[in-house]
Amino acid sequence: MKSRTFTTKAGAKLRFSEIGLGTAPLGDLYEKLDEDQAVDTMVAAYKSGVRLFDSSPHYGNGLAELRLGAALRRYPRDSFLVSTKVGRWMNPFERLAPRDPKVISPGFVGGLSHRPVFDYSYDGTMRSVEQSLLRSGLDRIDILLIHDVDVWTHRAGYETRFGEAMEGAYMALDKLRASGAVAAIGVGLNEADVAERFAKAGDFDVMLLAGRYSLLEQPAADSFLPLAVEKKIGIMLGGVFNSGILATGAVKGARYNYVPAPPEIMERVRKIEAVCRKHRVPLRRAAITFALAHPAVVSLVLGAVMPAEVRANLADVARPVPAALWQDLKELGLLSRASATPGRRRR
């Protein structure tokens, strides 16, 4: 697999595989997974050339990090990058009731019963990092991201949380970066405007943006991604299938943003599918190829729950897509004119 080398603010050189593995599904997102299957998926990814593995304490309340460590500890530590997140720590002394209405958790049906605690303070961030290291059993984490400081998660409390994150979590991560304990710091968000606010407020290396720059929608194209190029922030794109609909197509039960897709999204995807059929390109291949083309992007973080899905993602990256497909999408108003289409890379 191709890789992209990125230099952090501190001068560290990180080699990103163009496709990374997102471990949210391995934390029992939507369905409970067999332990061996989850580990086999990560092993298959590594053997196929994936060298970026992204996780979070949020994914199954620590389960994804446990499984990540079980899979990756068998390989040389310098041969892969691990990204995880801060903003939540787990309280093992308070058990989480199934489907607890007080917990904001998009679709996790299993995972550990430890109760998550939102905490963007300096001490809470250090506690989160310590727990992640213990769960994974790894000697270091390469990339740390402040997680979910957005309106969708915190609603009316967003402004307070943003202040806490910059005064607490950012200061903790900056100290860890300065000491060499972590190579890169950033944020992991679902909202492009909030990512842009962080980019202007702090000195970040990388950012993980989920769902806001995809074949379906490109709100990050006009302002945030150009700013990322200007400030030399490497972008890891997650959610390039928008929680599933760009992988499955507009079928019954297709998911968008973790819930069943509304009619207007289904209709837009049908129109995109029609253009893809015209050019004999599978929808998911078009989605992957498009997202990977922007000059700010260092890697796509794609989820998978079985080895075959990993191999399918990598196969799609290796196959070309005709330039006329992108032109047709733009002419039909299905793709932002500000989008970077394949063939116009790179920094």
GROMACS .gro file of C-alpha atoms in nm:
model
  347
    1MET     CA    1   0.000   0.000   0.000
    2LYS     CA    2   0.113   0.355  -0.068
    3SER     CA    3   0.209   0.574   0.225
    4ARG     CA    4   0.234   0.947   0.289
    5THR     CA    5   0.505   1.102   0.504
    6PHE     CA    6   0.400   1.387   0.729
    7THR     CA    7   0.624   1.611   0.939
    8THR     CA    8   0.487   1.730   1.274
    9LYS     CA    9   0.540   2.073   1.430
   10ALA     CA   10   0.819   1.922   1.642
   11GLY     CA   11   0.992   1.775   1.337
   12ALA     CA   12   0.888   1.411   1.382
   13LYS     CA   13   0.831   1.228   1.054
   14LEU     CA   14   0.525   1.003   1.056
   15ARG     CA   15   0.457   0.758   0.774
   16PHE     CA   16   0.083   0.713   0.723
   17SER     CA   17  -0.055   0.428   0.515
   18GLU     CA   18  -0.310   0.579   0.278
   19ILE     CA   19  -0.573   0.359   0.439
   20GLY     CA   20  -0.592   0.330   0.817
   21LEU     CA   21  -0.815   0.107   1.026
   22GLY     CA   22  -1.080   0.272   1.240
   23THR     CA   23  -1.162   0.057   1.541
   24ALA     CA   24  -1.504   0.197   1.637
   25PRO     CA   25  -1.678  -0.110   1.488
   26LEU     CA   26  -1.445  -0.333   1.691
   27GLY     CA   27  -1.584  -0.174   2.007
   28ASP     CA   28  -1.921  -0.341   1.935
   29LEU     CA   29  -2.069  -0.060   1.729
   30TYR     CA   30  -2.414  -0.170   1.608
   31GLU     CA   31  -2.344  -0.537   1.690
   32LYS     CA   32  -2.147  -0.748   1.935
   33LEU     CA   33  -1.839  -0.902   1.777
   34ASP     CA   34  -1.659  -1.223   1.852
   35GLU     CA   35  -1.324  -1.146   2.016
   36ASP     CA   36  -1.124  -1.361   1.776
   37GLN     CA   37  -1.292  -1.202   1.474
   38ALA     CA   38  -1.209  -0.853   1.599
   39VAL     CA   39  -0.842  -0.940   1.651
   40ASP     CA   40  -0.826  -1.126   1.318
   41THR     CA   41  -0.955  -0.813   1.142
   42MET     CA   42  -0.672  -0.602   1.283
   43VAL     CA   43  -0.415  -0.868   1.203
   44ALA     CA   44  -0.544  -0.888   0.846
   45ALA     CA   45  -0.518  -0.511   0.817
   46TYR     CA   46  -0.157  -0.512   0.935
   47LYS     CA   47  -0.063  -0.799   0.703
   48SER     CA   48  -0.224  -0.611   0.413
   49GLY     CA   49  -0.009  -0.304   0.471
   50VAL     CA   50  -0.227  -0.090   0.697
   51ARG     CA   51  -0.001   0.101   0.933
   52LEU     CA   52  -0.239   0.348   1.100
   53PHE     CA   53  -0.480   0.224   1.366
   54ASP     CA   54  -0.722   0.472   1.520
   55SER     CA   55  -0.911   0.412   1.842
   56SER     CA   56  -1.074   0.588   2.138
   57PRO     CA   57  -1.179   0.511   2.496
   58HIS     CA   58  -1.530   0.588   2.371
   59TYR     CA   59  -1.539   0.287   2.140
   60GLY     CA   60  -1.704   0.023   2.352
   61ASN     CA   61  -1.594   0.210   2.668
   62GLY     CA   62  -1.240   0.084   2.622
   63LEU     CA   63  -1.309  -0.245   2.445
   64ALA     CA   64  -1.166  -0.131   2.111
   65GLU     CA   65  -0.839  -0.028   2.275
   66LEU     CA   66  -0.815  -0.364   2.452
   67ARG     CA   67  -0.862  -0.548   2.124
   68LEU     CA   68  -0.622  -0.316   1.942
   69GLY     CA   69  -0.346  -0.395   2.189
   70ALA     CA   70  -0.415  -0.767   2.172
   71ALA     CA   71  -0.367  -0.759   1.796
   72LEU     CA   72  -0.075  -0.518   1.760
   73ARG     CA   73   0.154  -0.615   2.048
   74ARG     CA   74   0.285  -0.902   1.835
   75TYR     CA   75   0.439  -0.663   1.580
   76PRO     CA   76   0.745  -0.433   1.605
   77ARG     CA   77   0.627  -0.113   1.771
   78ASP     CA   78   0.800   0.115   1.522
   79SER     CA   79   0.620  -0.049   1.231
   80PHE     CA   80   0.278   0.111   1.291
   81LEU     CA   81   0.109   0.427   1.416
   82VAL     CA   82  -0.158   0.431   1.686
   83SER     CA   83  -0.399   0.718   1.726
   84THR     CA   84  -0.638   0.743   2.017
   85LYS     CA   85  -0.836   1.013   2.193
   86VAL     CA   86  -0.889   1.202   2.516
   87GLY     CA   87  -1.195   1.367   2.667
   88ARG     CA   88  -1.340   1.065   2.843
   89TRP     CA   89  -1.202   0.838   3.111
   90MET     CA   90  -1.365   0.522   3.240
   91ASN     CA   91  -1.484   0.469   3.597
   92PRO     CA   92  -1.462   0.093   3.664
   93PHE     CA   93  -1.635   0.132   4.000
   94GLU     CA   94  -1.963   0.246   3.843
   95ARG     CA   95  -2.125  -0.012   3.620
   96LEU     CA   96  -2.303   0.105   3.308
   97ALA     CA   97  -2.659  -0.017   3.266
   98PRO     CA   98  -2.748  -0.140   2.916
   99ARG     CA   99  -2.866   0.147   2.692
  100ASP     CA  100  -2.815   0.398   2.971
  101PRO     CA  101  -3.010   0.711   2.855
  102LYS     CA  102  -2.759   0.942   3.027
  103VAL     CA  103  -2.470   0.828   2.806
  104ILE     CA  104  -2.422   0.985   2.463
  105SER     CA  105  -2.312   0.685   2.259
  106PRO     CA  106  -2.400   0.648   1.889
  107GLY     CA  107  -2.491   0.286   1.841
  108PHE     CA  108  -2.259   0.086   2.069
  109VAL     CA  109  -2.450  -0.224   2.172
  110GLY     CA  110  -2.176  -0.401   2.366
  111GLY     CA  111  -1.843  -0.301   2.512
  112LEU     CA  112  -1.724  -0.277   2.870
  113SER     CA  113  -1.961  -0.184   3.152
  114HIS     CA  114  -1.732   0.087   3.294
  115ARG     CA  115  -1.908   0.423   3.309
  116PRO     CA  116  -1.757   0.695   3.085
  117VAL     CA  117  -1.688   1.037   3.234
  118PHE     CA  118  -1.649   1.342   3.010
  119ASP     CA  119  -1.343   1.532   3.128
  120TYR     CA  120  -1.140   1.780   2.923
  121SER     CA  121  -0.934   1.903   3.217
  122TYR     CA  122  -0.555   1.871   3.235
  123ASP     CA  123  -0.573   1.597   3.500
  124GLY     CA  124  -0.860   1.421   3.327
  125THR     CA  125  -0.663   1.416   3.003
  126MET     CA  126  -0.359   1.264   3.170
  127ARG     CA  127  -0.583   1.005   3.335
  128SER     CA  128  -0.736   0.918   2.999
  129VAL     CA  129  -0.394   0.874   2.835
  130GLU     CA  130  -0.275   0.656   3.123
  131GLN     CA  131  -0.582   0.434   3.095
  132SER     CA  132  -0.537   0.399   2.719
  133LEU     CA  133  -0.177   0.286   2.763
  134LEU     CA  134  -0.278   0.033   3.026
  135ARG     CA  135  -0.569  -0.103   2.820
  136SER     CA  136  -0.363  -0.141   2.503
  137GLY     CA  137  -0.045  -0.259   2.673
  138LEU     CA  138   0.159  -0.048   2.429
  139ASP     CA  139   0.462   0.152   2.539
  140ARG     CA  140   0.345   0.470   2.366
  141ILE     CA  141   0.071   0.633   2.162
  142ASP     CA  142   0.181   0.820   1.851
  143ILE     CA  143  -0.116   1.054   1.802
  144LEU     CA  144  -0.349   1.194   2.067
  145LEU     CA  145  -0.671   1.370   1.969
  146ILE     CA  146  -0.916   1.574   2.175
  147HIS     CA  147  -1.244   1.394   2.110
  148ASP     CA  148  -1.599   1.513   2.046
  149VAL     CA  149  -1.579   1.877   2.158
  150ASP     CA  150  -1.872   1.964   1.933
  151VAL     CA  151  -2.228   2.087   1.935
  152TRP     CA  152  -2.374   1.748   1.844
  153THR     CA  153  -2.224   1.586   2.154
  154HIS     CA  154  -2.250   1.865   2.410
  155ARG     CA  155  -2.532   2.079   2.275
  156ALA     CA  156  -2.580   2.381   2.505
  157GLY     CA  157  -2.263   2.293   2.693
  158TYR     CA  158  -2.040   2.315   2.386
  159GLU     CA  159  -1.888   2.656   2.462
  160THR     CA  160  -1.795   2.551   2.814
  161ARG     CA  161  -1.641   2.228   2.686
  162PHE     CA  162  -1.440   2.412   2.421
  163GLY     CA  163  -1.291   2.636   2.688
  164GLU     CA  164  -1.214   2.336   2.910
  165ALA     CA  165  -1.046   2.159   2.620
  166MET     CA  166  -0.819   2.449   2.527
  167GLU     CA  167  -0.730   2.533   2.888
  168GLY     CA  168  -0.689   2.173   3.001
  169ALA     CA  169  -0.661   1.898   2.739
  170TYR     CA  170  -0.465   2.107   2.491
  171MET     CA  171  -0.212   2.210   2.755
  172ALA     CA  172  -0.169   1.847   2.864
  173LEU     CA  173  -0.118   1.723   2.508
  174ASP     CA  174   0.118   2.007   2.426
  175LYS     CA  175   0.330   1.909   2.726
  176LEU     CA  176   0.333   1.544   2.621
  177ARG     CA  177   0.438   1.646   2.269
  178ALA     CA  178   0.715   1.872   2.400
  179SER     CA  179   0.852   1.590   2.616
  180GLY     CA  180   0.852   1.347   2.322
  181ALA     CA  181   0.597   1.117   2.488
  182VAL     CA  182   0.366   1.164   2.189
  183ALA     CA  183   0.457   1.258   1.834
  184ALA     CA  184   0.147   1.447   1.725
  185ILE     CA  185  -0.159   1.610   1.879
  186GLY     CA  186  -0.491   1.719   1.737
  187VAL     CA  187  -0.867   1.685   1.758
  188GLY     CA  188  -1.118   1.426   1.643
  189LEU     CA  189  -1.452   1.577   1.543
  190ASN     CA  190  -1.764   1.545   1.331
  191GLU     CA  191  -1.806   1.918   1.262
  192ALA     CA  192  -1.586   2.110   1.015
  193ASP     CA  193  -1.654   2.453   1.164
  194VAL     CA  194  -1.549   2.336   1.511
  195ALA     CA  195  -1.234   2.176   1.367
  196GLU     CA  196  -1.156   2.510   1.203
  197ARG     CA  197  -1.204   2.689   1.536
  198PHE     CA  198  -0.953   2.456   1.700
  199ALA     CA  199  -0.710   2.503   1.412
  200LYS     CA  200  -0.715   2.877   1.475
  201ALA     CA  201  -0.699   2.847   1.856
  202GLY     CA  202  -0.402   2.612   1.897
  203ASP     CA  203  -0.091   2.467   1.737
  204PHE     CA  204  -0.207   2.125   1.619
  205ASP     CA  205  -0.032   1.867   1.402
  206VAL     CA  206  -0.317   1.652   1.276
  207MET     CA  207  -0.696   1.636   1.289
  208LEU     CA  208  -0.944   1.357   1.235
  209LEU     CA  209  -1.259   1.484   1.064
  210ALA     CA  210  -1.544   1.236   1.031
  211GLY     CA  211  -1.819   1.257   0.773
  212ARG     CA  212  -1.782   1.618   0.664
  213TYR     CA  213  -1.576   1.563   0.353
  214SER     CA  214  -1.716   1.275   0.156
  215LEU     CA  215  -1.866   1.197  -0.182
  216LEU     CA  216  -2.204   1.276  -0.026
  217GLU     CA  217  -2.124   1.612   0.136
  218GLN     CA  218  -1.829   1.850   0.148
  219PRO     CA  219  -1.888   2.127   0.405
  220ALA     CA  220  -1.516   2.120   0.489
  221ALA     CA  221  -1.411   2.207   0.133
  222ASP     CA  222  -1.462   2.583   0.133
  223SER     CA  223  -1.284   2.694   0.448
  224PHE     CA  224  -1.149   2.428   0.683
  225LEU     CA  225  -0.946   2.213   0.444
  226PRO     CA  226  -0.776   2.512   0.276
  227LEU     CA  227  -0.685   2.636   0.625
  228ALA     CA  228  -0.543   2.292   0.707
  229VAL     CA  229  -0.319   2.311   0.398
  230GLU     CA  230  -0.210   2.663   0.495
  231LYS     CA  231  -0.127   2.565   0.856
  232LYS     CA  232   0.028   2.232   0.753
  233ILE     CA  233  -0.221   2.026   0.952
  234GLY     CA  234  -0.245   1.666   0.833
  235ILE     CA  235  -0.603   1.549   0.795
  236MET     CA  236  -0.716   1.197   0.869
  237LEU     CA  237  -1.060   1.154   0.719
  238GLY     CA  238  -1.308   0.927   0.891
  239GLY     CA  239  -1.667   0.855   0.803
  240VAL     CA  240  -1.604   0.865   0.428
  241PHE     CA  241  -1.904   0.632   0.387
  242ASN     CA  242  -2.114   0.863   0.611
  243SER     CA  243  -2.179   0.579   0.860
  244GLY     CA  244  -2.255   0.330   0.586
  245ILE     CA  245  -2.476   0.467   0.310
  246LEU     CA  246  -2.187   0.529   0.068
  247ALA     CA  247  -2.080   0.168   0.115
  248THR     CA  248  -2.421   0.003   0.089
  249GLY     CA  249  -2.593   0.249  -0.141
  250ALA     CA  250  -2.946   0.378  -0.088
  251VAL     CA  251  -3.087   0.044   0.026
  252LYS     CA  252  -3.354  -0.011   0.289
  253GLY     CA  253  -3.207   0.047   0.635
  254ALA     CA  254  -2.903   0.238   0.503
  255ARG     CA  255  -2.738   0.443   0.779
  256TYR     CA  256  -2.636   0.806   0.770
  257ASN     CA  257  -2.470   0.972   1.071
  258TYR     CA  258  -2.534   0.660   1.282
  259VAL     CA  259  -2.911   0.653   1.222
  260PRO     CA  260  -3.140   0.540   0.937
  261ALA     CA  261  -3.090   0.775   0.642
  262PRO     CA  262  -3.366   1.033   0.586
  263PRO     CA  263  -3.545   1.050   0.248
  264GLU     CA  264  -3.348   1.348   0.115
  265ILE     CA  265  -3.016   1.172   0.180
  266MET     CA  266  -3.143   0.852   0.017
  267GLU     CA  267  -3.243   1.050  -0.292
  268ARG     CA  268  -2.907   1.228  -0.318
  269VAL     CA  269  -2.721   0.897  -0.289
  270ARG     CA  270  -2.942   0.746  -0.562
  271LYS     CA  271  -2.839   1.027  -0.795
  272ILE     CA  272  -2.471   0.972  -0.713
  273GLU     CA  273  -2.514   0.598  -0.769
  274ALA     CA  274  -2.663   0.666  -1.113
  275VAL     CA  275  -2.353   0.860  -1.217
  276CYS     CA  276  -2.128   0.586  -1.081
  277ARG     CA  277  -2.322   0.321  -1.279
  278LYS     CA  278  -2.281   0.529  -1.593
  279HIS     CA  279  -1.903   0.510  -1.551
  280ARG     CA  280  -1.908   0.149  -1.424
  281VAL     CA  281  -1.753   0.243  -1.092
  282PRO     CA  282  -1.879   0.094  -0.764
  283LEU     CA  283  -2.011   0.359  -0.526
  284ARG     CA  284  -1.772   0.268  -0.244
  285ARG     CA  285  -1.471   0.286  -0.476
  286ALA     CA  286  -1.573   0.634  -0.586
  287ALA     CA  287  -1.620   0.736  -0.221
  288ILE     CA  288  -1.272   0.618  -0.121
  289THR     CA  289  -1.095   0.761  -0.426
  290PHE     CA  290  -1.262   1.100  -0.389
  291ALA     CA  291  -1.182   1.141  -0.018
  292LEU     CA  292  -0.818   1.045  -0.063
  293ALA     CA  293  -0.754   1.309  -0.329
  294HIS     CA  294  -0.755   1.627  -0.118
  295PRO     CA  295  -0.404   1.770  -0.063
  296ALA     CA  296  -0.461   1.807   0.313
  297VAL     CA  297  -0.537   1.438   0.360
  298VAL     CA  298  -0.272   1.203   0.496
  299SER     CA  299  -0.491   0.895   0.543
  300LEU     CA  300  -0.846   0.760   0.531
  301VAL     CA  301  -0.956   0.590   0.852
  302LEU     CA  302  -1.195   0.314   0.745
  303GLY     CA  303  -1.379   0.082   0.978
  304ALA     CA  304  -1.413  -0.291   0.927
  305VAL     CA  305  -1.546  -0.587   1.125
  306MET     CA  306  -1.394  -0.873   0.927
  307PRO     CA  307  -1.079  -0.934   0.722
  308ALA     CA  308  -1.271  -0.946   0.393
  309GLU     CA  309  -1.387  -0.587   0.445
  310VAL     CA  310  -1.029  -0.472   0.495
  311ARG     CA  311  -0.921  -0.640   0.174
  312ALA     CA  312  -1.217  -0.489  -0.016
  313ASN     CA  313  -1.121  -0.137   0.097
  314LEU     CA  314  -0.762  -0.185  -0.014
  315ALA     CA  315  -0.869  -0.328  -0.349
  316ASP     CA  316  -1.081  -0.019  -0.416
  317VAL     CA  317  -0.784   0.211  -0.351
  318ALA     CA  318  -0.578   0.029  -0.612
  319ARG     CA  319  -0.829   0.070  -0.896
  320PRO     CA  320  -0.865   0.385  -1.109
  321VAL     CA  321  -1.175   0.602  -1.146
  322PRO     CA  322  -1.232   0.799  -1.470
  323ALA     CA  323  -1.201   1.176  -1.439
  324ALA     CA  324  -1.530   1.219  -1.624
  325LEU     CA  325  -1.718   1.082  -1.322
  326TRP     CA  326  -1.613   1.378  -1.107
  327GLN     CA  327  -1.700   1.624  -1.381
  328ASP     CA  328  -2.046   1.475  -1.419
  329LEU     CA  329  -2.108   1.495  -1.044
  330LYS     CA  330  -2.007   1.862  -1.039
  331GLU     CA  331  -2.222   1.949  -1.337
  332LEU     CA  332  -2.523   1.790  -1.166
  333GLY     CA  333  -2.457   1.984  -0.846
  334LEU     CA  334  -2.376   1.664  -0.657
  335LEU     CA  335  -2.018   1.765  -0.579
  336SER     CA  336  -1.887   2.097  -0.450
  337ARG     CA  337  -1.689   2.298  -0.703
  338ALA     CA  338  -1.434   2.358  -0.425
  339SER     CA  339  -1.369   1.985  -0.394
  340ALA     CA  340  -1.029   1.849  -0.490
  341THR     CA  341  -1.079   1.570  -0.740
  342PRO     CA  342  -0.829   1.290  -0.809
  343GLY     CA  343  -0.534   1.392  -1.021
  344ARG     CA  344  -0.478   1.725  -0.840
  345ARG     CA  345  -0.252   1.611  -0.554
  346ARG     CA  346  -0.040   1.702  -0.356
  347ARG     CA  347   0.118   1.950  -0.115
   0.00000   0.00000   0.00000
